[in-house]
mmCIF file of C-alpha atoms and ligand atoms in Angstrom:
data_model
loop_
_atom_site.group_PDB
_atom_site.id
_atom_site.type_symbol
_atom_site.label_atom_id
_atom_site.label_comp_id
_atom_site.label_asym_id
_atom_site.label_seq_id
_atom_site.Cartn_x
_atom_site.Cartn_y
_atom_site.Cartn_z
ATOM 1 C CA MET A 241 23.728 -81.518 116.709
ATOM 2 C CA LYS A 242 26.986 -79.403 116.106
ATOM 3 C CA THR A 243 29.973 -78.250 119.054
ATOM 4 C CA VAL A 244 30.640 -74.769 119.255
ATOM 5 C CA THR A 245 33.969 -73.327 120.405
ATOM 6 C CA ARG A 246 34.589 -69.846 122.449
ATOM 7 C CA GLU A 247 38.026 -68.929 122.812
ATOM 8 C CA CYS A 248 38.375 -65.929 125.869
ATOM 9 C CA HIS A 249 41.483 -64.311 125.413
ATOM 10 C CA PHE A 250 43.660 -62.611 128.185
ATOM 11 C CA LYS A 251 47.489 -61.060 128.920
ATOM 12 C CA VAL A 252 48.747 -62.749 131.661
ATOM 13 C CA TYR A 253 51.449 -61.336 133.213
ATOM 14 C CA ASP A 254 54.166 -62.042 136.236
ATOM 15 C CA ASN A 255 54.430 -58.469 138.085
ATOM 16 C CA GLU A 256 52.383 -54.935 137.663
ATOM 17 C CA ASN A 257 55.816 -53.819 135.974
ATOM 18 C CA GLU A 258 55.341 -55.077 133.245
ATOM 19 C CA LEU A 259 51.550 -53.733 133.137
ATOM 20 C CA GLU A 260 50.679 -50.547 131.027
ATOM 21 C CA PRO A 261 51.147 -47.529 133.022
ATOM 22 C CA ALA A 262 47.659 -46.706 133.329
ATOM 23 C CA ASP A 263 46.817 -50.791 134.353
ATOM 24 C CA ALA A 264 49.372 -50.192 137.280
ATOM 25 C CA MET A 265 48.200 -47.376 138.330
ATOM 26 C CA LEU A 266 44.380 -48.685 138.262
ATOM 27 C CA LEU A 267 45.601 -51.700 140.296
ATOM 28 C CA GLN A 268 47.251 -49.142 142.713
ATOM 29 C CA GLU A 269 44.003 -47.796 143.094
ATOM 30 C CA ALA A 270 41.956 -51.144 143.812
ATOM 31 C CA ILE A 271 44.574 -52.359 146.146
ATOM 32 C CA LYS A 272 43.660 -48.709 148.258
ATOM 33 C CA ALA A 273 40.243 -50.135 147.933
ATOM 34 C CA VAL A 274 40.297 -53.325 149.781
ATOM 35 C CA ASP A 275 41.076 -51.234 153.023
ATOM 36 C CA ASN A 276 37.647 -50.081 153.121
ATOM 37 C CA ALA A 277 35.905 -53.744 152.544
ATOM 38 C CA TYR A 278 33.647 -54.667 154.958
ATOM 39 C CA ALA A 279 33.797 -58.482 155.489
ATOM 40 C CA PRO A 280 33.723 -59.807 158.897
ATOM 41 C CA TYR A 281 31.798 -62.812 157.467
ATOM 42 C CA SER A 282 34.042 -64.013 155.002
ATOM 43 C CA HIS A 283 37.441 -62.514 156.012
ATOM 44 C CA PHE A 284 37.927 -61.809 151.961
ATOM 45 C CA HIS A 285 38.703 -57.859 151.553
ATOM 46 C CA VAL A 286 37.926 -57.297 147.828
ATOM 47 C CA GLY A 287 38.625 -53.578 146.188
ATOM 48 C CA ALA A 288 37.695 -52.599 142.794
ATOM 49 C CA ALA A 289 38.867 -49.309 141.208
ATOM 50 C CA LEU A 290 37.510 -47.999 137.822
ATOM 51 C CA GLN A 291 38.714 -45.374 135.448
ATOM 52 C CA LEU A 292 36.280 -44.093 133.260
ATOM 53 C CA SER A 293 37.307 -42.927 129.876
ATOM 54 C CA ASP A 294 37.630 -38.830 131.181
ATOM 55 C CA GLY A 295 40.293 -40.759 133.168
ATOM 56 C CA GLU A 296 37.682 -40.128 136.729
ATOM 57 C CA ILE A 297 38.734 -43.113 138.737
ATOM 58 C CA ILE A 298 35.770 -45.044 141.324
ATOM 59 C CA HIS A 299 37.170 -46.990 143.773
ATOM 60 C CA GLY A 300 34.518 -50.216 145.149
ATOM 61 C CA SER A 301 34.976 -52.729 148.215
ATOM 62 C CA ASN A 302 32.915 -55.413 149.079
ATOM 63 C CA GLN A 303 29.850 -54.667 151.345
ATOM 64 C CA GLU A 304 28.927 -57.261 153.761
ATOM 65 C CA ASN A 305 25.981 -57.897 155.808
ATOM 66 C CA SER A 306 24.356 -59.401 159.135
ATOM 67 C CA ALA A 307 21.834 -60.331 156.632
ATOM 68 C CA TYR A 308 23.874 -62.172 154.149
ATOM 69 C CA PRO A 309 22.288 -61.626 150.636
ATOM 70 C CA SER A 310 22.171 -57.974 151.627
ATOM 71 C CA GLY A 311 25.604 -57.579 151.039
ATOM 72 C CA LEU A 312 27.105 -56.614 147.666
ATOM 73 C CA CYS A 313 30.545 -57.554 145.702
ATOM 74 C CA ALA A 314 33.745 -54.487 145.199
ATOM 75 C CA GLU A 315 32.843 -54.607 141.693
ATOM 76 C CA ARG A 316 29.079 -53.994 141.771
ATOM 77 C CA VAL A 317 29.792 -51.447 144.474
ATOM 78 C CA ALA A 318 31.469 -49.390 142.454
ATOM 79 C CA LEU A 319 29.789 -49.841 139.044
ATOM 80 C CA PHE A 320 26.423 -48.922 140.834
ATOM 81 C CA ARG A 321 28.473 -46.437 142.660
ATOM 82 C CA ALA A 322 29.628 -44.817 139.109
ATOM 83 C CA GLY A 323 25.986 -45.386 137.666
ATOM 84 C CA ALA A 324 24.432 -43.672 139.967
ATOM 85 C CA VAL A 325 24.945 -39.912 139.018
ATOM 86 C CA ASN A 326 26.303 -40.414 135.768
ATOM 87 C CA ASN A 327 24.156 -42.320 133.358
ATOM 88 C CA SER A 328 26.186 -42.060 130.293
ATOM 89 C CA LEU A 329 29.261 -42.822 131.109
ATOM 90 C CA ARG A 330 31.986 -44.654 129.592
ATOM 91 C CA ILE A 331 34.447 -47.277 131.403
ATOM 92 C CA ARG A 332 38.632 -47.906 130.351
ATOM 93 C CA ALA A 333 38.820 -50.631 132.779
ATOM 94 C CA LEU A 334 38.164 -51.961 136.193
ATOM 95 C CA ALA A 335 41.040 -53.166 138.257
ATOM 96 C CA VAL A 336 40.220 -55.882 140.729
ATOM 97 C CA THR A 337 42.148 -57.378 143.816
ATOM 98 C CA ALA A 338 41.234 -59.273 147.337
ATOM 99 C CA ARG A 339 42.898 -59.902 150.719
ATOM 100 C CA THR A 340 42.304 -62.461 153.592
ATOM 101 C CA THR A 341 43.631 -63.889 156.519
ATOM 102 C CA GLU A 342 43.670 -67.103 155.743
ATOM 103 C CA MET A 343 45.721 -67.436 152.787
ATOM 104 C CA VAL A 344 47.941 -65.539 150.689
ATOM 105 C CA LEU A 345 46.393 -64.846 147.427
ATOM 106 C CA ASN A 346 48.622 -65.575 144.882
ATOM 107 C CA GLN A 347 46.304 -66.287 141.918
ATOM 108 C CA PRO A 348 43.669 -63.577 140.603
ATOM 109 C CA VAL A 349 40.641 -62.931 141.780
ATOM 110 C CA ASN A 350 37.891 -63.441 139.110
ATOM 111 C CA SER A 351 34.927 -61.753 139.419
ATOM 112 C CA CYS A 352 31.902 -63.657 139.759
ATOM 113 C CA GLY A 353 28.814 -64.228 137.018
ATOM 114 C CA ALA A 354 26.750 -61.252 138.802
ATOM 115 C CA CYS A 355 29.624 -59.091 138.851
ATOM 116 C CA LEU A 356 30.715 -59.862 135.016
ATOM 117 C CA GLN A 357 27.163 -59.774 133.671
ATOM 118 C CA VAL A 358 26.610 -56.112 135.412
ATOM 119 C CA MET A 359 29.631 -55.248 133.270
ATOM 120 C CA ALA A 360 28.494 -56.552 130.719
ATOM 121 C CA ASP A 361 25.798 -54.392 130.458
ATOM 122 C CA PHE A 362 27.898 -51.123 131.059
ATOM 123 C CA GLU A 363 29.194 -52.379 128.103
ATOM 124 C CA ARG A 364 26.407 -52.406 126.184
ATOM 125 C CA ARG A 365 24.553 -49.566 127.697
ATOM 126 C CA SER A 366 28.044 -47.630 126.323
ATOM 127 C CA GLY A 367 28.775 -49.500 123.231
ATOM 128 C CA ASN A 368 32.576 -49.702 124.430
ATOM 129 C CA GLN A 369 34.497 -52.322 125.531
ATOM 130 C CA MET A 370 35.864 -52.769 129.279
ATOM 131 C CA ARG A 371 39.319 -53.802 130.373
ATOM 132 C CA VAL A 372 39.439 -55.954 133.405
ATOM 133 C CA ILE A 373 43.110 -56.372 135.454
ATOM 134 C CA LEU A 374 42.713 -59.037 137.522
ATOM 135 C CA ARG A 375 45.332 -59.633 140.447
ATOM 136 C CA GLY A 376 45.491 -61.647 143.684
ATOM 137 C CA GLU A 377 47.329 -59.927 146.909
ATOM 138 C CA THR A 378 50.719 -61.166 144.993
ATOM 139 C CA GLY A 379 51.735 -63.045 141.543
ATOM 140 C CA GLU A 380 50.456 -63.065 138.160
ATOM 141 C CA ILE A 381 47.750 -60.570 136.725
ATOM 142 C CA TYR A 382 45.397 -61.409 134.051
ATOM 143 C CA VAL A 383 44.397 -58.532 131.717
ATOM 144 C CA CYS A 384 41.584 -59.168 128.844
ATOM 145 C CA ASP A 385 39.707 -56.247 126.927
ATOM 146 C CA GLY A 386 36.102 -57.166 126.485
ATOM 147 C CA ILE A 387 34.237 -58.925 129.004
ATOM 148 C CA VAL A 388 33.088 -61.628 126.491
ATOM 149 C CA ASN A 389 36.257 -62.620 126.961
ATOM 150 C CA LEU A 390 35.318 -63.218 130.630
ATOM 151 C CA MET A 391 31.851 -64.701 130.345
ATOM 152 C CA PRO A 392 31.067 -65.694 126.553
ATOM 153 C CA LEU A 393 27.622 -66.284 126.858
ATOM 154 C CA ILE A 394 25.617 -63.303 127.967
ATOM 155 C CA PHE A 395 22.762 -62.327 129.141
ATOM 156 C CA GLU A 396 21.255 -59.963 126.785
ATOM 157 C CA PHE A 397 17.695 -58.942 126.823
ATOM 158 C CA LYS A 398 16.574 -56.190 123.713
HETATM 159 N N1 LIG B 256 33.053 -60.741 146.103
HETATM 160 C C1 LIG B 256 33.622 -59.805 145.518
HETATM 161 O O1 LIG B 256 33.510 -58.953 146.216
HETATM 162 N N2 LIG B 256 33.621 -60.021 144.362
HETATM 163 C C2 LIG B 256 33.388 -60.670 143.702
HETATM 164 O O2 LIG B 256 33.742 -60.522 142.598
HETATM 165 C C3 LIG B 256 33.059 -62.264 143.836
HETATM 166 C C4 LIG B 256 32.564 -62.438 145.323
HETATM 167 C C5 LIG B 256 33.166 -60.378 148.083
HETATM 168 C C6 LIG B 256 31.668 -61.280 148.542
HETATM 169 C C7 LIG B 256 32.039 -61.290 149.912
HETATM 170 O O3 LIG B 256 31.393 -60.563 150.427
HETATM 171 C C8 LIG B 256 33.058 -61.891 149.463
HETATM 172 O O4 LIG B 256 33.554 -61.399 148.366
HETATM 173 C C9 LIG B 256 32.848 -63.951 149.230
HETATM 174 O O5 LIG B 256 32.700 -64.233 148.665
#
């Protein structure tokens, strides 16, 4: 038996003024995407914006459904939307944020495991790591390079 320790590395910024301009811009796009969330059940409105390596920006927002499991997270809406029209895309970065009527989200919103797995597959397919930028409505911003820093034990099927 042995104990294995995996480290996750991410940067924590106090506010968006500290971000690199390209990341601050992408976060603003994710904030805009929140307005298109359809979340009448959870009241948790999530926005995502991804930027391809050629600069194109693609938005996503969570889309809920009266048959609950049929809904989809904002991240996967953006990723599948991008993949549906370009199966060889390279993603530079993905920003995610959220808003709810219940409280002020003053901590980053972390993507769920299913979305992280989809992000990891996009990385593997393109051969390049993705930067992820996470923020709540306000407060600190987490930035990491590579999904392995958010989910160290990614499922891989080769
Ligand atoms: N949600 C996302 O959009 N992204 C995540 O990574 C986790 C959760 C959505 C799904 C659902 O519409 C709402 O947030 C509450 O779970």
